[in-house]
Each structure stands twice: as structure tokens, then as C-alpha cells.
Amino acid sequence: MKAMYSTGAALLLASAAAQPVQAHDGHVQDLTTEQQIAINIYQDIIAFRTARGHQQVPAMVSYLTAWLKGEGFADEDVMVTNYDSDGEPTQGLVVRYRGDGSSGKKPLVLLAHMDVVDALPEDWERPPFKLIIEDDYFFGRGTLDNKYGVMNLTQTFLRLKREGWTPNRDLYLVFSGDEETGMISTRAQAKWVAENVDPEFVLNSDAGGLALADDYTPMAMRVQAAEKTFATWELTITNPGGHSSRPRSDNAIYELADALTRVRDHKFPVRATALTRSYFAALGQSVPGDLGAAMRTFADEPENSEAIAMLQSNPETVGTVGTTCIATMLRAGHAENALPQSATATVNCRIFPGVGAAATEAKLKEVVGNDNVAFNLITDVTESPESQLRDDVRAALATSLLARFGKEIPIIPYMESGGTDGMHYRTLGYDAVAISGAGSRPQDMFAHGLNERMYVDAFLNGLDHWVIMLKELAGD
Ligand SMILES: [Zn+2]
């Protein structure tokens, strides 16, 4: 066993809670000071259980604040705000890196979230809130989502400050405290940013990133440029009920079952945008067989019925060609010998950008065709438009990739079926694309799940990502 880093003066600030990460195979050696600081921060912030119910976000904010102020960020430029996230106290952190204004350009805002989905130690193979290095991977909750992003953006600010670099426009880190749950802090921060910063655009660390091949070579740089709208309805039938020995002709369970069968059989209209077509065109180059052929065909002719059928039959692609709605939960009846007085199904939809929740509900009602079915929207819906991958951001990304890998890597914008902080900025009219510096193979994607991990080489390689991006976008 070998301690991975020495404790230089710069590391002492962070080392109170830290236990050294052990490298069993000596994989990580001869680290630069910047790499040591990055690993140190990563290790320390993963130790904060920033999941809902544990109230550790404020402690993590204090930790990050100490680093930033220690590197010379002024008190008034390190702003901490308290939020009540549906009864859970949390915090947000905003850090301003003052530019000299010489570019005359509006500020840039950089996003990450400090909270994580909880992880139960008894279910994990290793303790989830302790950074562990094993088999060339870092393991721990948040190693990918999104403490890598928090660490990466923070160490970038620290490093640029230490270099004495002054940007030609203001830069802001905006870290939210409840992205995985209520997004109360995100909404408030987005509003604050719009009113007080009004950035030219927003870059998010919480999605996108390098797609790695089985042998870890970089295949593509994914750029999250749009998110589907998440909306959930409860569909309820009520009925007078009665004794099950005297069945009525109408029955809440049968009526609900009929409604769900119709939802199952309905296919929402196929949608294609410039973004989804270019996504399929690019991905279709590397996906083998009929699926890859369907992607390429759809990119050229989005009305091709065979290509549509193939893409709709695949769980990995169905979400990119239109709105989907699917039954996810069911409850009905109150006794085995009574007619049901109510039956309720939960139907979760991922709505294609631009369609809207209201139009989707209207369509579902039409499909169900039964006025006895009550629809109750139970989601606080945020609808967000597609963002542009701006030419300046694309060019900066290409520079970063070329510098880090010595070759060109295809840049592929895509639409996400999940949700990130970025949607709240898109809703307010800002272009927000997610371009994580991390990289991952599909089989190593364990965000929100068990045994979340990050490949050590991808970790180290990504440390230069934001430094290069910011020098391109805010340097001379
Ligand atoms: Zn996330």
C-alpha cells in the first residue's frame, strides 16, 4: 500500500478530515501539485454525505469556501446562500472570478451540483462516502455525478488564480445544493443569475463528457444541448363500489385497465430536430448493424417508417424520436371482497422539447377517451427549449480535446432524457450546454446506482479541460 500524495503546505487546509487515498497498484504516481490538490479535494468532498436527509451540504460549502478564500478569492466574491428544500436545509455557493472587462463581453456561468443521490453503505461493495482507489478506478458516491464537476471547476479556479491569470470577462461558479431532489436552490440561483449576472451563456459540468471505448480510447465528446420535459400524472377512476358478491357493470379497476391499454398502444408523433438528426448521423457511424443503419437513415429522412420502427423498438433510442409516456405505479381497491372504490395509475412522461405538458395531457385524455378518468399532474414541470452549441464553445472544446489527446475527437450534441440544473437556465433564455471534463465507458456508468466509479486516467485527463476552455473563452 502506498500513500498517493504528500501533504504539501497547500494541502494542509484540506487535510483535517482527509485520510490518504491508497493506491494498491501504484497507478497514480509522480503527481503534479495540481493533480494532488484535485485528488485531495475530490476525496474530501466525497466524504460529505450530501444526500437529502443528512444535511451535509453546508459543511461541504464551508470546506470549498476555505479553499477559495485561501487562494485569494475575496469574501464578497464567495457567496453562500441558505435554502429550504422542502424541509431540508441546504446551501448554494456562488464564486465570482473578476475579469478585467477588456473583452467587453458578458460573464460566463459554470454549473455543478454539490448534493448526491443517497447511497446505503450496506448495499455497496465499498464504503460509498470514502474515496477508494482500486483497479485503476476511483470508487465512491459522486465520483461521477457530480462531485467530479465540483472538484474540477473548483480546482480550475484555484489553479488559474494561483497562476495569476485574469480573465477578460467575469466568470462565475454556481453550485446548487438540491439538484437531485427539489431543485429549490437551482431555481433561486438561476433567477439570481438572470437578475444579477445576465451571462452570455452557461456551461454545465453535470452531463456530456467523453464517451470511451472498451479499451478506454476516447470515441466522442458528448454535449448535452437539450433535455426532455419530465412530467408525471396520476390517472384515477372512482366508483361507488359495493359488495364483491354483487358486481356492478362498471368497475374502477377494469376501467383504469382499459385506459392504460390505450396509453400503451398510443405512439406519440415522431419528432426530429437539427440536434437529434445530427446526433443520429454521428452516432450511426459507430453503431453496428440494423440499429446503426436506422440511425443514419433517420438522420437523412426522419419520416422513414422502417427507421422509425427500429429506433422506437430500442430503449436506448426511443426517447430521442418523440415523447414517451409509460405506466410506472398502480394502486387500487381496499379489500379482497369489496368492489374497488378507486383505482389510480401513475404515468410518467418524457416530453419532447417544444411539445409542452398541457398538450401532452390533452393528448392523453383524447387517447383514453373516458371522462371518468381524472388526470392529476403531480410534477412541478419545467419546460426548457433546445440550446445551441455556439461556435465559440465548439471551437474551445475542439482546442481542449486536441490539447488533451493530440487528435481530433468528434463533438456530438445530444438531447438528454433526464434532467439537470441547465434546464432552469434554458427556461430563462440562456444557452446552457453540458460539457463535463470526465470520460466514461457505457458499462462504467453507475451514477445514482451502486458502486459509482471514475476511471483514474479519465479523472486526471479531465483536469485540464476547464482550464483550456476558460482560457479560450475568457483569455486573450
Ligand atoms: Zn447530476
Short mmCIF file of N, CA and C in Angstrom, two decimals, residues 304-388:
data_model
loop_
_atom_site.label_atom_id
_atom_site.label_comp_id
_atom_site.label_asym_id
_atom_site.label_seq_id
_atom_site.Cartn_x
_atom_site.Cartn_y
_atom_site.Cartn_z
N ASN A 304 -38.92 8.18 -42.52
CA ASN A 304 -38.76 6.79 -42.97
C ASN A 304 -39.33 5.83 -41.92
N SER A 305 -40.39 5.10 -42.30
CA SER A 305 -41.13 4.33 -41.30
C SER A 305 -40.34 3.14 -40.76
N GLU A 306 -39.50 2.54 -41.60
CA GLU A 306 -38.70 1.41 -41.11
C GLU A 306 -37.66 1.87 -40.09
N ALA A 307 -37.03 2.99 -40.39
CA ALA A 307 -36.04 3.52 -39.45
C ALA A 307 -36.71 3.90 -38.14
N ILE A 308 -37.89 4.53 -38.26
CA ILE A 308 -38.63 4.93 -37.05
C ILE A 308 -38.96 3.70 -36.21
N ALA A 309 -39.46 2.65 -36.86
CA ALA A 309 -39.85 1.44 -36.12
C ALA A 309 -38.65 0.86 -35.38
N MET A 310 -37.49 0.85 -36.03
CA MET A 310 -36.29 0.32 -35.40
C MET A 310 -35.89 1.19 -34.19
N LEU A 311 -35.91 2.49 -34.37
CA LEU A 311 -35.50 3.38 -33.28
C LEU A 311 -36.51 3.36 -32.13
N GLN A 312 -37.79 3.18 -32.46
CA GLN A 312 -38.80 3.13 -31.41
C GLN A 312 -38.77 1.80 -30.64
N SER A 313 -38.22 0.78 -31.26
CA SER A 313 -38.21 -0.53 -30.59
C SER A 313 -37.02 -0.68 -29.65
N ASN A 314 -36.11 0.29 -29.67
CA ASN A 314 -34.91 0.19 -28.86
C ASN A 314 -34.98 1.16 -27.68
N PRO A 315 -34.85 0.65 -26.44
CA PRO A 315 -34.96 1.55 -25.28
C PRO A 315 -33.92 2.66 -25.28
N GLU A 316 -32.78 2.44 -25.94
CA GLU A 316 -31.72 3.46 -25.95
C GLU A 316 -32.05 4.62 -26.89
N THR A 317 -32.93 4.39 -27.86
CA THR A 317 -33.17 5.42 -28.87
C THR A 317 -34.61 5.93 -28.89
N VAL A 318 -35.55 5.18 -28.30
CA VAL A 318 -36.97 5.57 -28.42
C VAL A 318 -37.20 6.99 -27.88
N GLY A 319 -36.48 7.37 -26.83
CA GLY A 319 -36.70 8.67 -26.22
C GLY A 319 -36.25 9.83 -27.08
N THR A 320 -35.40 9.56 -28.06
CA THR A 320 -34.86 10.64 -28.89
C THR A 320 -35.75 10.96 -30.09
N VAL A 321 -36.73 10.10 -30.37
CA VAL A 321 -37.57 10.33 -31.55
C VAL A 321 -38.97 10.82 -31.20
N GLY A 322 -39.20 11.15 -29.94
CA GLY A 322 -40.50 11.71 -29.62
C GLY A 322 -40.80 11.62 -28.14
N THR A 323 -42.01 12.06 -27.79
CA THR A 323 -42.49 11.98 -26.41
C THR A 323 -42.78 10.52 -26.06
N THR A 324 -42.46 10.13 -24.84
CA THR A 324 -42.86 8.81 -24.36
C THR A 324 -43.64 8.97 -23.06
N CYS A 325 -44.66 8.10 -22.87
CA CYS A 325 -45.41 8.04 -21.61
C CYS A 325 -45.55 6.58 -21.23
N ILE A 326 -45.32 6.29 -19.97
CA ILE A 326 -45.33 4.89 -19.57
C ILE A 326 -45.89 4.76 -18.15
N ALA A 327 -46.72 3.73 -17.92
CA ALA A 327 -47.25 3.46 -16.58
C ALA A 327 -46.12 2.97 -15.69
N THR A 328 -46.02 3.55 -14.49
CA THR A 328 -44.93 3.17 -13.59
C THR A 328 -45.42 2.66 -12.24
N MET A 329 -46.63 3.04 -11.80
CA MET A 329 -47.13 2.59 -10.49
C MET A 329 -48.64 2.40 -10.56
N LEU A 330 -49.14 1.62 -9.59
CA LEU A 330 -50.56 1.25 -9.61
C LEU A 330 -51.04 1.03 -8.19
N ARG A 331 -52.22 1.54 -7.86
CA ARG A 331 -52.85 1.17 -6.59
C ARG A 331 -54.36 1.19 -6.79
N ALA A 332 -55.04 0.22 -6.17
CA ALA A 332 -56.48 0.12 -6.39
C ALA A 332 -57.11 -0.78 -5.34
N GLY A 333 -58.37 -0.48 -5.01
CA GLY A 333 -59.16 -1.34 -4.13
C GLY A 333 -58.74 -1.23 -2.68
N HIS A 334 -59.59 -1.78 -1.80
CA HIS A 334 -59.31 -1.70 -0.37
C HIS A 334 -59.57 -3.01 0.35
N ALA A 335 -60.19 -3.99 -0.31
CA ALA A 335 -60.45 -5.28 0.34
C ALA A 335 -60.67 -6.32 -0.74
N GLU A 336 -60.32 -7.56 -0.43
CA GLU A 336 -60.45 -8.60 -1.46
C GLU A 336 -61.91 -8.92 -1.76
N ASN A 337 -62.80 -8.58 -0.84
CA ASN A 337 -64.21 -8.92 -1.04
C ASN A 337 -65.07 -7.68 -1.24
N ALA A 338 -64.45 -6.61 -1.73
CA ALA A 338 -65.21 -5.37 -1.99
C ALA A 338 -64.93 -4.90 -3.41
N LEU A 339 -65.93 -4.28 -4.00
CA LEU A 339 -65.71 -3.66 -5.31
C LEU A 339 -64.82 -2.42 -5.10
N PRO A 340 -63.87 -2.20 -6.01
CA PRO A 340 -62.94 -1.07 -5.81
C PRO A 340 -63.67 0.28 -5.88
N GLN A 341 -63.37 1.12 -4.89
CA GLN A 341 -63.93 2.47 -4.90
C GLN A 341 -63.01 3.44 -5.65
N SER A 342 -61.76 3.02 -5.80
CA SER A 342 -60.87 3.85 -6.61
C SER A 342 -59.74 3.01 -7.18
N ALA A 343 -59.22 3.47 -8.28
CA ALA A 343 -58.04 2.84 -8.90
C ALA A 343 -57.21 3.96 -9.50
N THR A 344 -55.92 3.95 -9.18
CA THR A 344 -55.03 5.03 -9.62
C THR A 344 -53.77 4.46 -10.25
N ALA A 345 -53.42 4.97 -11.39
CA ALA A 345 -52.16 4.60 -12.04
C ALA A 345 -51.28 5.83 -12.17
N THR A 346 -49.98 5.65 -12.02
CA THR A 346 -49.02 6.72 -12.24
C THR A 346 -48.45 6.56 -13.64
N VAL A 347 -48.50 7.63 -14.40
CA VAL A 347 -47.98 7.60 -15.77
C VAL A 347 -46.90 8.68 -15.89
N ASN A 348 -45.70 8.25 -16.20
CA ASN A 348 -44.57 9.17 -16.32
C ASN A 348 -44.26 9.45 -17.78
N CYS A 349 -44.18 10.74 -18.12
CA CYS A 349 -43.90 11.13 -19.50
C CYS A 349 -42.57 11.88 -19.59
N ARG A 350 -41.88 11.66 -20.70
CA ARG A 350 -40.69 12.44 -21.06
C ARG A 350 -41.05 13.13 -22.36
N ILE A 351 -41.30 14.42 -22.22
CA ILE A 351 -41.93 15.17 -23.32
C ILE A 351 -40.87 15.83 -24.19
N PHE A 352 -41.03 15.66 -25.48
CA PHE A 352 -40.07 16.24 -26.44
C PHE A 352 -40.09 17.77 -26.32
N PRO A 353 -38.91 18.41 -26.36
CA PRO A 353 -38.88 19.87 -26.22
C PRO A 353 -39.81 20.54 -27.23
N GLY A 354 -40.56 21.51 -26.74
CA GLY A 354 -41.45 22.26 -27.62
C GLY A 354 -42.88 21.75 -27.64
N VAL A 355 -43.11 20.53 -27.13
CA VAL A 355 -44.46 19.96 -27.16
C VAL A 355 -45.30 20.50 -26.00
N GLY A 356 -44.74 20.45 -24.80
CA GLY A 356 -45.43 21.02 -23.65
C GLY A 356 -46.27 20.01 -22.89
N ALA A 357 -46.37 20.24 -21.57
CA ALA A 357 -47.12 19.34 -20.70
C ALA A 357 -48.62 19.44 -20.95
N ALA A 358 -49.10 20.65 -21.21
CA ALA A 358 -50.54 20.82 -21.41
C ALA A 358 -51.01 20.06 -22.64
N ALA A 359 -50.25 20.17 -23.73
CA ALA A 359 -50.62 19.46 -24.95
C ALA A 359 -50.53 17.95 -24.76
N THR A 360 -49.56 17.53 -23.95
CA THR A 360 -49.41 16.10 -23.70
C THR A 360 -50.59 15.57 -22.89
N GLU A 361 -51.01 16.34 -21.89
CA GLU A 361 -52.17 15.92 -21.09
C GLU A 361 -53.42 15.86 -21.97
N ALA A 362 -53.59 16.87 -22.83
CA ALA A 362 -54.76 16.87 -23.72
C ALA A 362 -54.75 15.64 -24.62
N LYS A 363 -53.58 15.28 -25.12
CA LYS A 363 -53.47 14.10 -25.99
C LYS A 363 -53.78 12.83 -25.21
N LEU A 364 -53.26 12.73 -24.00
CA LEU A 364 -53.53 11.53 -23.18
C LEU A 364 -55.02 11.39 -22.91
N LYS A 365 -55.68 12.51 -22.62
CA LYS A 365 -57.13 12.45 -22.36
C LYS A 365 -57.88 11.97 -23.60
N GLU A 366 -57.44 12.47 -24.76
CA GLU A 366 -58.07 12.06 -26.01
C GLU A 366 -57.85 10.57 -26.26
N VAL A 367 -56.63 10.10 -25.97
CA VAL A 367 -56.29 8.69 -26.18
C VAL A 367 -57.12 7.81 -25.26
N VAL A 368 -57.24 8.21 -24.01
CA VAL A 368 -58.00 7.43 -23.03
C VAL A 368 -59.50 7.45 -23.36
N GLY A 369 -59.99 8.60 -23.77
CA GLY A 369 -61.37 8.69 -24.24
C GLY A 369 -62.41 8.34 -23.19
N ASN A 370 -62.16 8.65 -21.95
CA ASN A 370 -63.11 8.33 -20.88
C ASN A 370 -63.10 9.48 -19.86
N ASP A 371 -64.19 10.22 -19.82
CA ASP A 371 -64.26 11.39 -18.95
C ASP A 371 -64.25 11.01 -17.47
N ASN A 372 -64.48 9.74 -17.16
CA ASN A 372 -64.42 9.32 -15.75
C ASN A 372 -62.98 9.27 -15.22
N VAL A 373 -62.01 9.27 -16.13
CA VAL A 373 -60.62 9.22 -15.69
C VAL A 373 -60.18 10.64 -15.32
N ALA A 374 -59.85 10.83 -14.03
CA ALA A 374 -59.36 12.14 -13.58
C ALA A 374 -57.84 12.18 -13.74
N PHE A 375 -57.36 13.25 -14.36
CA PHE A 375 -55.91 13.43 -14.55
C PHE A 375 -55.39 14.42 -13.52
N ASN A 376 -54.35 14.04 -12.81
CA ASN A 376 -53.74 14.94 -11.84
C ASN A 376 -52.24 15.01 -12.10
N LEU A 377 -51.80 16.17 -12.56
CA LEU A 377 -50.36 16.39 -12.81
C LEU A 377 -49.67 16.56 -11.47
N ILE A 378 -48.74 15.67 -11.13
CA ILE A 378 -48.12 15.72 -9.79
C ILE A 378 -46.69 16.25 -9.84
N THR A 379 -46.23 16.69 -11.01
CA THR A 379 -44.86 17.20 -11.15
C THR A 379 -44.88 18.72 -11.25
N ASP A 380 -43.89 19.34 -10.64
CA ASP A 380 -43.65 20.76 -10.85
C ASP A 380 -42.83 20.86 -12.15
N VAL A 381 -43.53 21.09 -13.25
CA VAL A 381 -42.92 20.91 -14.58
C VAL A 381 -42.04 22.11 -14.96
N THR A 382 -40.85 21.82 -15.45
CA THR A 382 -40.01 22.85 -16.05
C THR A 382 -39.78 22.50 -17.52
N GLU A 383 -40.31 23.34 -18.39
CA GLU A 383 -40.12 23.09 -19.82
C GLU A 383 -38.97 23.95 -20.31
N SER A 384 -38.07 23.35 -21.05
CA SER A 384 -36.91 24.12 -21.49
C SER A 384 -36.66 23.89 -22.98
N PRO A 385 -36.28 24.95 -23.68
CA PRO A 385 -36.00 24.82 -25.11
C PRO A 385 -34.63 24.19 -25.35
N GLU A 386 -34.39 23.84 -26.60
CA GLU A 386 -33.07 23.36 -27.01
C GLU A 386 -32.05 24.50 -26.92
N SER A 387 -30.83 24.16 -26.55
CA SER A 387 -29.76 25.17 -26.59
C SER A 387 -28.89 24.96 -27.83
N GLN A 388 -28.26 26.04 -28.25
CA GLN A 388 -27.30 25.95 -29.36
C GLN A 388 -25.92 25.61 -28.81
#
